[in-house]
DNA sequence: GCGTGGATTGGGAACGTTCCCAGTATAGAC
DNA sequence: GTCTATACTGGGAACGTTCCCAATCCACGC
């Protein structure tokens, strides 16, 4: 007896048919006489009617909801991306929900199955355990976040890590550094080859002695950054001379390196310069604050959302597009002229 | 012609009725002969049938999805809470989606309306623009995250900020500090009176000179923390003597204070001790690393999820419960004995 | 061989909306 | 006043599932 009112109840109350109520609710251009519309709206208010989105979705095959699937909500990279996505989708009246797989492939797959079971109109994803063919099998509008060459059938939106590495090295070179180390992350399925390629290529072009002996690969976390630094500065390392500057593959590694430098009493930036990548919040709180290559996180979100909308509307027969947005250098305190 | 197969197609293919297919799919205890079940499963595989969750929800009035509504996904507090929530809900086969209002009341309300339009079975929320009565009007299972006395009709799960403030002060007192400043946040609708109450009460009980003159209120961000510190240490402040230790209402304020101390050449912890609250990632990356009161974020998530499940299952006529979990002190480098 | 009862199965009626098409007002032209 | 085009409205049939109840099957005991 106390069940929720439906459009039929509203129709009865307003003395019209359910079709007319539906027209009023949908609010698309459907023509309803002004007086009728008002009567329906009064009936809605009087009954406290709430639109049943599930029933609507069943008929229209649209949920007006998209999924943003990310591997790690704790990574400060994603909130800004999410903001960009939301700002675009909001204008279209589309809700964005987050699916956080927490680096568990099982969860990612569960979320994707949920998406294909009709709950979502589209998916933005940075995949960790799903490959090109599996995504294609979902036959859903999908746009990838991240520069992933291994997904030839999908639009991708990423940032130019390769160019960022070169730009960072160029800045360090301009400060007089010649021996520059690279701390790479190993792990979690994110290769990050682009940074290494940028590093090696820049070495070739510039004539600086950038080679594998200045590259160290560590776990992709704070402690890893410290280990990387210790290794590069250690007297036992097979390095002719230790580096005077270090580029880290992301800020977390860079912050670990910075803290290790403090512990070793190495002056930053006096004796050693450090550059990170991403520009997370913590980069600004350290002493000295971290110089880093900022990724255009918000723009990545906006761009990806825009492309997904296109896929959702246009039948989506166009060829996959790849967008790579440039990074920008944020000069802070952790870099300085090379020691003589 | 290329539309997605339904259970009717599966039924035809397997030579059974749609009811039987439905029984197989639901996988609850419904009795189906083993041979029949196998035939149905083969038909499902052959046709590539995918369960239509929207249609199912329409009939069952369950979506097996809950919403976790938070104000600020960029706040490192939430990821850990989310992990706790997900770990509990996963076991029940319930998906968790995030609704990030980005401190916009408009968005929060939009998400809640979406929830009440039948898309979600329950809501976990830390509300910013919705009050007790508005939440009740949704007539949905809801559990609040955060110790909110202003929501008498709902279960809440929060942490003991009051006790945490006392505990931090006790630790500082044990190090010999007598003049202890408090940097409070102003803003965003989160009063944080509990910390102030803890501060004043502790002053009363311990006999330390903790009073309003040592309390400063600033914007709830990194810069605010710096301003607070400058104010407390400034010679023009109306303080008899500057504090030798500072308690900040959260880590972001504490980190701002720490950086300001560096800029003023105040030695931490030699001349000044600083304690934060929350234990975010950045707290461990500074020099010195920040001593802070860690909130039981993961446990808050688990507990809140568990309570929501109870509400969703039991008709939910029990009285609202309030759970307050204790915080723990993380001793790091930013605290030391009081200078003489 | 027959009756009994539990295990299986089938068929139709929801669930609440939107779509489609036909029907009815209404206004303007003559 | 009649005719016609257009604006508006109504009614039934989907959408794909689950629920409910009735029908059938089968094994068992007699």
XYZ file of C-alpha atoms (C1' of nucleotides) in Angstrom:
740
model
C 0.000 0.000 0.000
C 2.891 2.301 0.632
C 4.714 1.493 -2.543
C 6.408 4.179 -4.551
C 4.197 6.005 -7.014
C 4.680 5.317 -10.722
C 3.870 7.399 -13.741
C 0.533 5.642 -13.822
C -0.321 7.021 -10.406
C 0.790 10.437 -11.570
C -1.306 10.098 -14.702
C -4.369 9.190 -12.702
C -3.825 12.064 -10.328
C -3.339 14.549 -13.138
C -6.145 13.146 -15.252
C -3.954 12.409 -18.249
C -2.430 9.300 -19.779
C 0.876 7.790 -18.777
C 2.242 8.697 -22.196
C 1.770 12.346 -21.424
C 3.421 12.014 -18.051
C 6.331 10.301 -19.703
C 6.637 13.144 -22.178
C 6.743 15.690 -19.403
C 9.353 13.758 -17.470
C 11.680 13.126 -20.341
C 11.753 16.826 -21.010
C 12.988 16.399 -24.542
C 11.265 18.493 -27.148
C 8.039 16.480 -26.991
C 5.061 18.754 -27.367
C 2.784 19.064 -24.354
C 0.404 21.906 -23.792
C 1.587 24.262 -21.107
C -1.499 23.777 -18.927
C -1.189 20.007 -19.132
C 2.465 20.133 -18.283
C 1.726 22.164 -15.208
C -0.954 19.779 -14.070
C 1.428 16.864 -14.423
C 4.135 18.652 -12.530
C 1.757 19.396 -9.713
C 0.726 15.752 -9.557
C 4.399 14.726 -9.441
C 5.034 17.073 -6.564
C 1.883 16.048 -4.748
C 2.667 12.354 -4.895
C 6.394 12.714 -4.364
C 6.975 10.758 -7.519
C 10.558 9.708 -8.297
C 11.525 8.643 -11.758
C 12.542 4.984 -11.917
C 15.794 5.033 -13.770
C 16.085 1.279 -13.966
C 12.829 0.865 -15.826
C 13.748 3.724 -18.081
C 17.104 2.166 -18.871
C 15.485 -1.118 -19.721
C 13.431 0.510 -22.411
C 15.903 3.052 -23.736
C 19.026 0.936 -23.401
C 20.832 3.905 -21.940
C 21.872 4.426 -18.355
C 23.466 7.844 -18.738
C 26.303 6.577 -16.629
C 29.865 5.837 -17.580
C 32.559 4.000 -15.698
C 36.037 5.279 -15.031
C 38.092 2.203 -14.270
C 41.425 2.816 -12.632
C 43.941 0.553 -10.971
C 44.749 2.551 -7.897
C 42.657 5.231 -6.368
C 45.455 6.013 -3.939
C 47.629 7.273 -6.760
C 47.270 11.049 -6.729
C 47.407 11.034 -10.491
C 43.791 9.948 -10.851
C 41.800 12.534 -8.944
C 42.751 15.238 -11.405
C 41.941 13.036 -14.363
C 38.618 12.261 -12.760
C 37.857 15.918 -12.322
C 38.400 16.506 -16.022
C 36.167 13.596 -16.917
C 33.440 14.738 -14.582
C 33.463 18.308 -15.802
C 32.806 17.167 -19.356
C 30.243 14.503 -18.523
C 28.321 16.743 -16.166
C 27.397 19.012 -19.031
C 25.813 16.071 -20.794
C 23.934 14.933 -17.729
C 26.007 11.792 -17.556
C 27.147 10.490 -14.192
C 30.647 9.176 -13.679
C 31.289 6.341 -11.312
C 34.697 5.055 -10.325
C 35.726 1.475 -10.396
C 38.883 0.953 -8.428
C 40.511 -2.368 -9.087
C 43.273 -1.892 -6.528
C 45.689 -3.631 -8.871
C 43.585 -6.767 -8.829
C 42.885 -8.085 -12.277
C 39.966 -10.057 -10.916
C 38.259 -6.860 -9.832
C 38.936 -5.128 -13.083
C 37.329 -7.948 -14.997
C 34.364 -7.967 -12.647
C 33.815 -4.273 -13.248
C 34.049 -4.672 -16.968
C 31.558 -7.480 -16.968
C 29.274 -5.282 -14.946
C 29.658 -2.589 -17.571
C 28.772 -4.945 -20.383
C 25.766 -6.222 -18.521
C 24.087 -3.028 -19.513
C 24.765 -0.829 -16.632
C 27.014 1.656 -18.349
C 26.982 3.490 -21.608
C 30.731 3.672 -21.912
C 34.023 3.014 -20.215
C 37.197 4.939 -19.642
C 39.915 2.620 -18.509
C 43.566 2.280 -17.771
C 43.721 -1.474 -18.084
C 45.982 -3.718 -16.072
C 44.716 -7.220 -16.732
C 42.574 -6.960 -19.833
C 43.948 -6.978 -23.329
C 42.887 -5.509 -26.620
C 40.781 -8.468 -27.704
C 39.022 -8.863 -24.394
C 38.053 -5.210 -24.457
C 36.826 -5.519 -27.997
C 34.665 -8.469 -27.032
C 32.694 -6.210 -24.721
C 31.444 -4.281 -27.739
C 31.059 -1.144 -25.670
C 32.278 2.369 -26.332
C 35.678 2.425 -24.663
C 38.497 4.943 -24.531
C 41.846 4.135 -22.972
C 43.695 6.437 -20.671
C 47.424 6.201 -21.024
C 49.652 5.907 -24.058
C 49.231 2.238 -24.730
C 50.534 0.952 -28.004
C 49.290 -2.529 -27.176
C 45.651 -1.598 -27.770
C 45.490 -0.953 -31.476
C 41.712 -1.045 -31.704
C 40.960 1.730 -29.232
C 41.247 5.449 -28.868
C 43.892 6.387 -26.348
C 44.658 9.578 -24.498
C 47.966 9.845 -22.742
C 50.835 12.099 -21.962
C 54.140 12.324 -23.646
C 56.457 10.588 -21.200
C 59.092 10.255 -23.863
C 59.106 13.970 -24.544
C 58.927 14.715 -20.845
C 62.037 12.690 -20.175
C 63.869 14.554 -22.923
C 62.641 17.903 -21.648
C 63.782 17.137 -18.108
C 67.187 16.025 -19.338
C 67.473 19.124 -21.463
C 66.807 21.272 -18.423
C 69.406 19.403 -16.386
C 71.905 19.701 -19.210
C 71.270 23.431 -19.356
C 72.232 23.588 -15.695
C 75.554 22.016 -16.591
C 74.870 18.420 -15.580
C 76.540 15.759 -17.709
C 76.266 12.596 -15.624
C 72.553 12.018 -15.063
C 71.094 8.896 -13.489
C 67.677 7.389 -14.217
C 65.610 5.587 -11.601
C 63.015 3.419 -13.301
C 60.088 1.612 -11.799
C 59.648 -2.070 -12.176
C 56.322 -3.514 -11.536
C 52.618 -3.650 -11.870
C 52.548 -4.137 -15.594
C 53.352 -0.520 -16.445
C 56.523 -0.798 -18.465
C 57.510 2.848 -18.686
C 59.802 2.124 -21.550
C 59.079 5.515 -22.999
C 61.091 7.243 -20.312
C 64.013 4.910 -20.849
C 63.820 5.405 -24.607
C 63.742 9.146 -24.103
C 66.730 8.879 -21.815
C 68.822 6.819 -24.215
C 67.804 8.797 -27.280
C 68.592 12.070 -25.597
C 71.987 10.684 -24.686
C 72.673 9.835 -28.310
C 71.648 13.216 -29.586
C 73.294 15.325 -26.940
C 76.488 13.403 -26.582
C 76.008 13.108 -22.837
C 77.152 9.825 -21.324
C 73.661 8.495 -20.694
C 73.760 4.751 -20.844
C 72.550 1.675 -19.061
C 75.167 1.976 -16.334
C 73.398 5.093 -15.051
C 70.026 3.403 -15.090
C 68.666 1.519 -12.114
C 65.394 -0.345 -11.889
C 63.574 -0.601 -8.557
C 60.168 -1.306 -7.085
C 57.655 1.332 -8.011
C 57.314 2.813 -4.523
C 58.818 5.241 -2.019
C 61.351 2.762 -0.685
C 62.361 1.858 -4.227
C 63.327 5.471 -4.848
C 65.674 5.401 -1.885
C 67.268 2.153 -3.012
C 67.761 3.550 -6.472
C 69.559 6.588 -5.154
C 71.782 4.570 -2.835
C 72.722 2.308 -5.676
C 73.612 5.164 -8.010
C 75.688 6.974 -5.389
C 77.280 3.927 -3.862
C 81.053 3.770 -4.208
C 80.789 0.116 -5.088
C 78.615 0.803 -8.077
C 80.271 0.135 -11.375
C 80.097 3.777 -12.275
C 83.125 5.718 -13.414
C 81.837 8.714 -11.459
C 78.550 9.108 -9.622
C 75.846 11.179 -11.291
C 75.312 14.830 -10.336
C 71.634 14.693 -11.212
C 68.876 12.123 -11.156
C 65.701 11.751 -13.137
C 63.062 9.545 -11.555
C 60.275 7.872 -13.473
C 57.670 9.318 -11.143
C 57.379 11.566 -8.153
C 57.068 8.824 -5.611
C 60.428 7.419 -6.653
C 61.852 10.934 -6.693
C 60.612 11.627 -3.182
C 62.142 8.380 -1.961
C 65.415 9.396 -3.573
C 65.199 12.826 -2.001
C 64.731 11.398 1.444
C 67.587 8.961 0.974
C 69.791 11.878 -0.072
C 68.950 13.624 3.198
C 69.827 10.505 5.109
C 73.157 10.230 3.292
C 73.821 13.911 3.976
C 73.966 14.669 0.301
C 72.939 18.262 -0.263
C 70.021 18.757 -2.662
C 70.344 20.701 -4.886
C 73.916 21.710 -3.946
C 75.562 18.366 -4.623
C 72.754 16.556 -6.396
C 69.743 17.608 -8.455
C 66.584 15.496 -8.555
C 63.708 15.678 -11.041
C 60.479 13.754 -10.699
C 57.521 13.155 -12.963
C 53.757 13.583 -12.431
C 53.565 16.538 -10.025
C 51.645 15.012 -7.167
C 50.650 16.946 -4.072
C 53.488 15.608 -1.947
C 56.006 17.060 -4.408
C 55.359 20.508 -3.046
C 55.614 19.633 0.634
C 59.208 18.414 0.765
C 62.355 20.297 1.584
C 63.374 21.364 -0.934
C 60.207 21.134 -3.002
C 60.575 18.781 -5.921
C 61.238 19.923 -9.462
C 59.107 17.729 -11.678
C 57.523 17.207 -15.058
C 53.815 17.848 -14.605
C 51.444 15.684 -16.571
C 48.356 17.383 -17.975
C 46.107 15.259 -15.818
C 42.992 17.377 -15.954
C 43.287 17.791 -19.719
C 43.773 14.066 -20.161
C 40.497 13.548 -18.357
C 38.667 16.116 -20.435
C 40.048 14.848 -23.699
C 39.283 11.218 -22.905
C 35.755 12.107 -21.879
C 35.222 14.039 -25.073
C 36.422 11.162 -27.195
C 34.235 8.716 -25.330
C 31.218 10.910 -25.974
C 31.998 10.850 -29.670
C 32.209 7.084 -29.639
C 28.964 6.848 -27.736
C 27.105 9.033 -30.182
C 28.631 8.452 -33.567
C 28.202 4.802 -34.418
C 31.920 4.751 -33.782
C 33.143 3.388 -37.047
C 36.012 5.849 -37.304
C 39.533 4.578 -36.933
C 41.100 4.615 -33.476
C 42.778 7.856 -32.578
C 45.765 8.389 -30.321
C 46.200 11.604 -28.443
C 49.380 12.438 -26.638
C 49.396 15.589 -24.575
C 52.593 17.393 -23.655
C 54.019 17.646 -20.138
C 55.364 20.806 -18.572
C 58.398 21.457 -16.430
C 57.767 22.738 -12.906
C 60.980 24.238 -11.642
C 61.199 24.010 -7.865
C 63.947 23.663 -5.350
C 65.419 20.221 -5.970
C 67.446 21.253 -9.021
C 70.403 23.582 -9.335
C 73.634 24.121 -11.231
C 75.991 21.177 -11.460
C 78.703 21.125 -8.878
C 82.107 21.671 -10.400
C 19.021 -9.324 -36.410
C 22.270 -8.961 -34.539
C 20.683 -8.049 -31.263
C 21.951 -9.519 -28.047
C 20.531 -12.893 -27.101
C 18.081 -13.053 -24.208
C 17.161 -15.860 -21.911
C 14.383 -16.695 -24.342
C 16.914 -17.353 -27.062
C 18.900 -19.456 -24.641
C 15.762 -21.346 -23.664
C 14.921 -22.093 -27.259
C 18.441 -23.254 -27.976
C 18.531 -25.497 -24.924
C 15.013 -26.779 -25.424
C 13.779 -25.620 -22.014
C 11.619 -22.790 -20.740
C 12.879 -19.334 -19.860
C 12.034 -20.021 -16.240
C 14.573 -22.794 -16.162
C 17.212 -20.644 -17.786
C 16.523 -17.986 -15.205
C 16.953 -20.514 -12.428
C 20.305 -21.601 -13.791
C 21.511 -18.030 -14.143
C 20.490 -16.848 -10.731
C 22.444 -19.702 -9.232
C 20.624 -19.535 -5.936
C 19.515 -22.814 -4.503
C 16.786 -23.333 -7.092
C 16.570 -26.953 -8.062
C 17.517 -27.812 -11.618
C 18.495 -31.263 -12.746
C 22.180 -31.555 -13.448
C 21.705 -32.585 -17.079
C 19.369 -29.654 -17.703
C 21.738 -27.237 -16.091
C 24.524 -28.409 -18.326
C 22.402 -28.038 -21.426
C 21.512 -24.504 -20.458
C 25.100 -23.609 -19.769
C 26.123 -24.939 -23.139
C 23.452 -22.848 -24.815
C 24.633 -19.784 -22.933
C 28.172 -20.341 -24.080
C 27.116 -21.111 -27.645
C 25.085 -17.937 -27.995
C 27.420 -15.718 -26.027
C 24.549 -14.729 -23.810
C 25.143 -11.930 -21.291
C 22.823 -11.438 -18.374
C 20.903 -8.174 -18.597
C 21.377 -6.635 -15.197
C 19.011 -3.756 -15.844
C 16.053 -5.991 -16.564
C 16.927 -8.091 -13.570
C 17.070 -5.049 -11.341
C 13.705 -3.891 -12.543
C 12.105 -7.073 -11.370
C 14.098 -7.737 -8.198
C 14.451 -4.137 -7.088
C 18.073 -4.809 -6.299
C 21.106 -3.616 -8.177
C 23.788 -5.199 -6.017
C 25.618 -1.916 -6.176
C 26.241 0.604 -3.466
C 27.492 4.147 -3.688
C 30.353 5.593 -1.714
C 29.837 9.333 -1.821
C 32.800 11.440 -0.811
C 33.556 15.108 -1.089
C 37.091 14.991 -2.362
C 38.746 12.105 -4.045
C 42.030 13.976 -3.929
C 42.117 13.714 -0.161
C 44.380 10.774 0.605
C 42.108 9.860 3.475
C 39.515 8.242 1.222
C 41.399 5.633 -0.738
C 42.056 3.613 2.401
C 38.453 3.903 3.502
C 37.404 2.781 0.062
C 39.645 -0.240 0.252
C 37.979 -1.304 3.464
C 34.541 -0.854 1.980
C 35.410 -2.788 -1.137
C 36.948 -5.687 0.725
C 33.728 -6.217 2.657
C 31.348 -5.690 -0.239
C 33.314 -7.908 -2.584
C 32.551 -10.907 -0.433
C 28.855 -10.237 -0.866
C 29.123 -9.782 -4.602
C 28.218 -6.145 -4.285
C 29.984 -3.591 -6.429
C 31.123 -0.278 -4.998
C 31.073 2.814 -7.119
C 32.483 6.161 -6.088
C 30.646 9.394 -6.347
C 33.013 12.306 -5.999
C 31.266 15.580 -5.378
C 34.439 17.650 -5.457
C 33.032 19.831 -2.680
C 30.082 20.788 -4.849
C 26.798 20.391 -3.053
C 25.030 20.353 -6.379
C 26.905 17.244 -7.401
C 26.325 15.544 -4.108
C 22.613 16.057 -4.419
C 22.652 14.832 -7.991
C 24.367 11.638 -6.915
C 21.937 11.068 -4.111
C 18.996 11.559 -6.399
C 20.543 9.057 -8.725
C 20.827 6.628 -5.841
C 17.203 7.051 -4.913
C 16.096 6.578 -8.479
C 16.704 2.933 -7.901
C 20.157 2.486 -9.058
C 21.767 1.645 -5.751
C 20.927 -0.580 -2.864
C 22.618 1.573 -0.285
C 24.785 4.596 0.307
C 27.857 5.357 2.341
C 28.359 9.068 2.560
C 30.303 11.824 4.178
C 27.804 14.568 3.520
C 28.683 18.161 2.823
C 25.472 19.742 1.619
C 22.725 17.369 2.658
C 21.213 17.308 6.100
C 19.605 14.689 8.276
C 16.092 15.244 7.002
C 17.052 15.285 3.354
C 18.868 12.003 3.765
C 15.921 10.493 5.557
C 13.642 11.550 2.730
C 15.571 9.281 0.395
C 14.354 6.276 2.365
C 17.413 4.300 1.424
C 19.808 2.334 3.603
C 22.458 4.888 4.471
C 25.458 4.883 6.775
C 27.472 8.003 7.457
C 31.219 8.112 7.506
C 32.590 10.559 10.010
C 31.586 11.375 13.555
C 28.641 13.582 12.816
C 26.439 14.469 15.712
C 24.156 16.433 13.421
C 22.674 13.297 11.853
C 20.722 11.739 14.690
C 18.761 9.346 12.480
C 21.680 7.520 10.948
C 24.391 5.090 11.818
C 27.773 6.746 11.826
C 31.306 5.422 11.778
C 34.080 7.805 12.590
C 37.324 8.222 14.379
C 37.979 9.719 17.754
C 39.419 13.116 16.910
C 38.807 14.300 20.429
C 40.766 11.448 21.927
C 43.425 11.790 19.258
C 43.994 15.436 20.162
C 44.356 14.483 23.813
C 46.690 11.644 22.999
C 48.909 13.876 20.877
C 49.025 16.528 23.594
C 49.842 13.888 26.155
C 52.760 12.740 24.046
C 54.025 16.292 23.660
C 53.639 16.903 27.370
C 55.635 13.758 28.075
C 58.435 15.264 25.980
C 58.423 18.258 28.289
C 56.425 20.700 26.172
C 54.202 23.106 28.099
C 53.297 25.774 25.548
C 51.564 23.981 22.683
C 49.861 25.754 19.801
C 46.873 24.470 17.836
C 46.368 25.168 14.145
C 42.744 24.619 13.228
C 41.151 24.473 9.822
C 38.367 26.757 8.857
C 36.292 25.862 5.925
C 34.350 23.474 3.840
C 31.736 22.780 6.428
C 33.902 20.475 8.521
C 33.947 22.148 11.882
C 36.554 20.090 13.691
C 35.382 21.272 17.023
C 36.311 17.950 18.545
C 40.000 18.725 18.233
C 39.518 22.113 19.835
C 37.455 20.616 22.624
C 40.121 17.997 23.196
C 42.741 20.722 23.267
C 40.916 22.878 25.802
C 39.840 19.964 27.969
C 43.317 18.560 28.058
C 44.573 21.974 29.115
C 42.129 22.010 31.992
C 43.037 18.581 33.219
C 46.772 18.808 32.816
C 47.245 22.351 34.012
C 49.136 23.267 30.843
C 48.477 26.788 29.595
C 46.394 25.699 26.619
C 43.963 28.432 25.811
C 42.519 30.375 22.925
C 45.599 32.557 22.619
C 47.552 29.548 21.391
C 44.879 28.605 18.883
C 44.878 29.916 15.347
C 42.306 29.244 12.666
C 43.336 29.192 9.006
C 42.202 27.918 5.620
C 42.150 24.165 5.438
C 45.071 23.815 3.028
C 48.833 23.692 2.739
C 49.267 27.473 2.664
C 46.987 27.804 5.664
C 49.351 25.637 7.682
C 52.221 27.982 6.909
C 50.193 31.033 7.869
C 49.207 29.409 11.128
C 52.781 28.702 12.054
C 53.957 32.189 11.158
C 51.212 33.648 13.258
C 52.017 31.523 16.290
C 55.737 32.235 16.105
C 55.477 35.878 15.148
C 56.920 38.263 17.713
C 53.939 40.528 17.257
C 51.496 37.840 18.266
C 49.821 38.473 21.556
C 51.528 35.485 23.102
C 53.494 35.719 26.292
C 55.983 33.261 24.862
C 55.838 31.380 21.569
C 54.889 27.692 21.681
C 57.542 24.985 21.614
C 55.220 22.520 19.967
C 52.324 22.639 17.554
C 49.404 20.356 16.967
C 47.735 20.696 13.576
C 44.193 19.610 12.841
C 45.331 17.539 9.900
C 48.483 16.538 8.072
C 48.132 19.023 5.277
C 48.152 21.884 7.737
C 51.040 20.238 9.582
C 53.058 19.915 6.386
C 52.434 23.557 5.567
C 53.632 24.464 9.048
C 56.676 22.275 8.652
C 57.651 23.934 5.421
C 57.138 27.392 6.899
C 59.385 26.405 9.787
C 62.109 25.494 7.306
C 61.691 28.834 5.602
C 61.964 30.646 8.939
C 65.034 28.582 9.790
C 63.319 27.134 12.829
C 64.804 23.746 13.561
C 62.288 20.895 13.680
C 62.316 19.086 16.037
C 65.208 20.881 17.810
C 63.407 24.144 18.454
C 59.865 23.192 17.575
C 57.877 19.956 17.512
C 55.010 19.445 15.087
C 52.266 16.809 15.202
C 49.742 16.251 12.450
C 46.617 14.172 12.146
C 45.455 11.610 9.534
C 48.735 10.012 8.427
C 48.593 10.671 4.716
C 51.271 9.477 2.315
C 53.029 12.826 2.143
C 53.629 12.711 5.888
C 56.359 10.169 5.397
C 58.152 11.981 2.598
C 59.135 15.156 4.389
C 62.311 16.047 6.214
C 61.938 15.237 9.002
C 59.057 12.825 8.503
C 55.928 13.967 10.281
C 54.791 12.612 13.625
C 51.060 12.236 13.364
C 47.907 10.671 14.749
C 46.884 7.970 12.301
C 43.198 7.463 11.732
C 41.996 3.883 11.296
C 40.919 4.550 7.741
C 40.733 1.010 6.492
C 38.827 -0.116 9.562
C 36.403 2.769 9.195
C 35.665 1.543 5.693
C 35.159 -2.041 6.802
C 32.980 -1.109 9.720
C 30.812 1.250 7.711
C 30.356 -1.356 5.005
C 29.360 -3.952 7.554
C 26.793 -1.665 9.109
C 25.368 -0.779 5.731
C 24.950 -4.456 4.931
C 23.004 -4.902 8.144
C 20.736 -2.017 7.246
C 20.222 -3.398 3.774
C 19.226 -6.805 5.033
C 17.510 -6.320 8.333
C 14.491 -4.162 7.734
C 16.605 -1.609 9.527
C 14.302 -0.680 12.329
C 17.048 -0.748 14.941
C 18.097 2.490 16.502
C 20.974 4.376 14.921
C 24.368 3.326 16.147
C 27.480 5.436 16.466
C 30.880 3.887 16.193
C 34.000 5.790 17.041
C 37.291 4.066 16.363
C 40.485 5.051 18.139
C 43.459 6.739 16.494
C 47.063 5.727 16.983
C 50.188 7.794 17.434
C 52.871 7.432 14.758
C 56.110 8.736 16.205
C 58.357 10.061 13.479
C 60.967 12.753 13.222
C 59.066 15.993 13.696
C 58.792 15.719 17.465
C 61.460 15.835 20.147
C 62.159 16.977 23.690
C 61.210 20.540 24.525
C 64.048 23.006 24.282
C 65.074 24.347 27.646
C 0.427 -51.939 -11.140
C -0.942 -47.921 -8.379
C -0.744 -44.070 -5.323
C 2.099 -40.502 -3.068
C 5.105 -36.760 -2.471
C 9.064 -34.231 -3.506
C 11.889 -32.617 -7.288
C 11.679 -30.317 -11.746
C 9.704 -27.736 -15.216
C 6.596 -24.521 -17.812
C 3.590 -20.493 -18.753
C 1.732 -16.295 -17.854
C 1.713 -12.098 -15.281
C 4.190 -8.606 -13.335
C 8.144 -4.712 -12.800
C 7.812 0.830 -14.687
C 9.110 2.890 -18.385
C 9.307 4.408 -23.522
C 7.988 3.706 -28.339
C 4.739 3.621 -31.973
C 0.730 4.675 -34.096
C -3.749 6.167 -34.213
C -7.110 9.337 -32.619
C -8.822 13.926 -31.191
C -8.560 18.904 -30.542
C -7.364 23.367 -32.432
C -6.347 27.063 -35.478
C -6.036 29.098 -39.794
C -7.520 29.475 -44.748
C -11.103 29.717 -47.744
C -19.328 26.868 -41.866
C -16.081 23.457 -43.883
C -11.603 21.699 -44.742
C -6.892 20.745 -43.712
C -2.649 20.727 -41.442
C -0.670 20.650 -37.130
C -0.418 20.217 -32.132
C -1.503 17.416 -28.648
C -3.099 13.124 -26.323
C -4.144 8.172 -25.403
C -3.643 3.102 -25.514
C -1.344 -0.903 -26.257
C 2.872 -3.352 -27.111
C 7.448 -3.848 -26.148
C 12.131 -4.076 -23.124
C 14.307 -8.823 -20.475
C 13.989 -10.470 -16.385
C 11.884 -12.785 -12.032
C 7.881 -14.371 -9.410
C 4.056 -17.284 -8.695
C 1.447 -21.114 -9.280
C 0.171 -25.036 -11.649
C 1.601 -29.047 -14.162
C 4.534 -32.862 -14.960
C 8.022 -36.254 -13.853
C 10.139 -39.785 -11.197
C 11.334 -42.892 -7.512
C 9.629 -45.339 -3.957
C 6.676 -48.159 -1.065
C 2.835 -50.925 -1.018
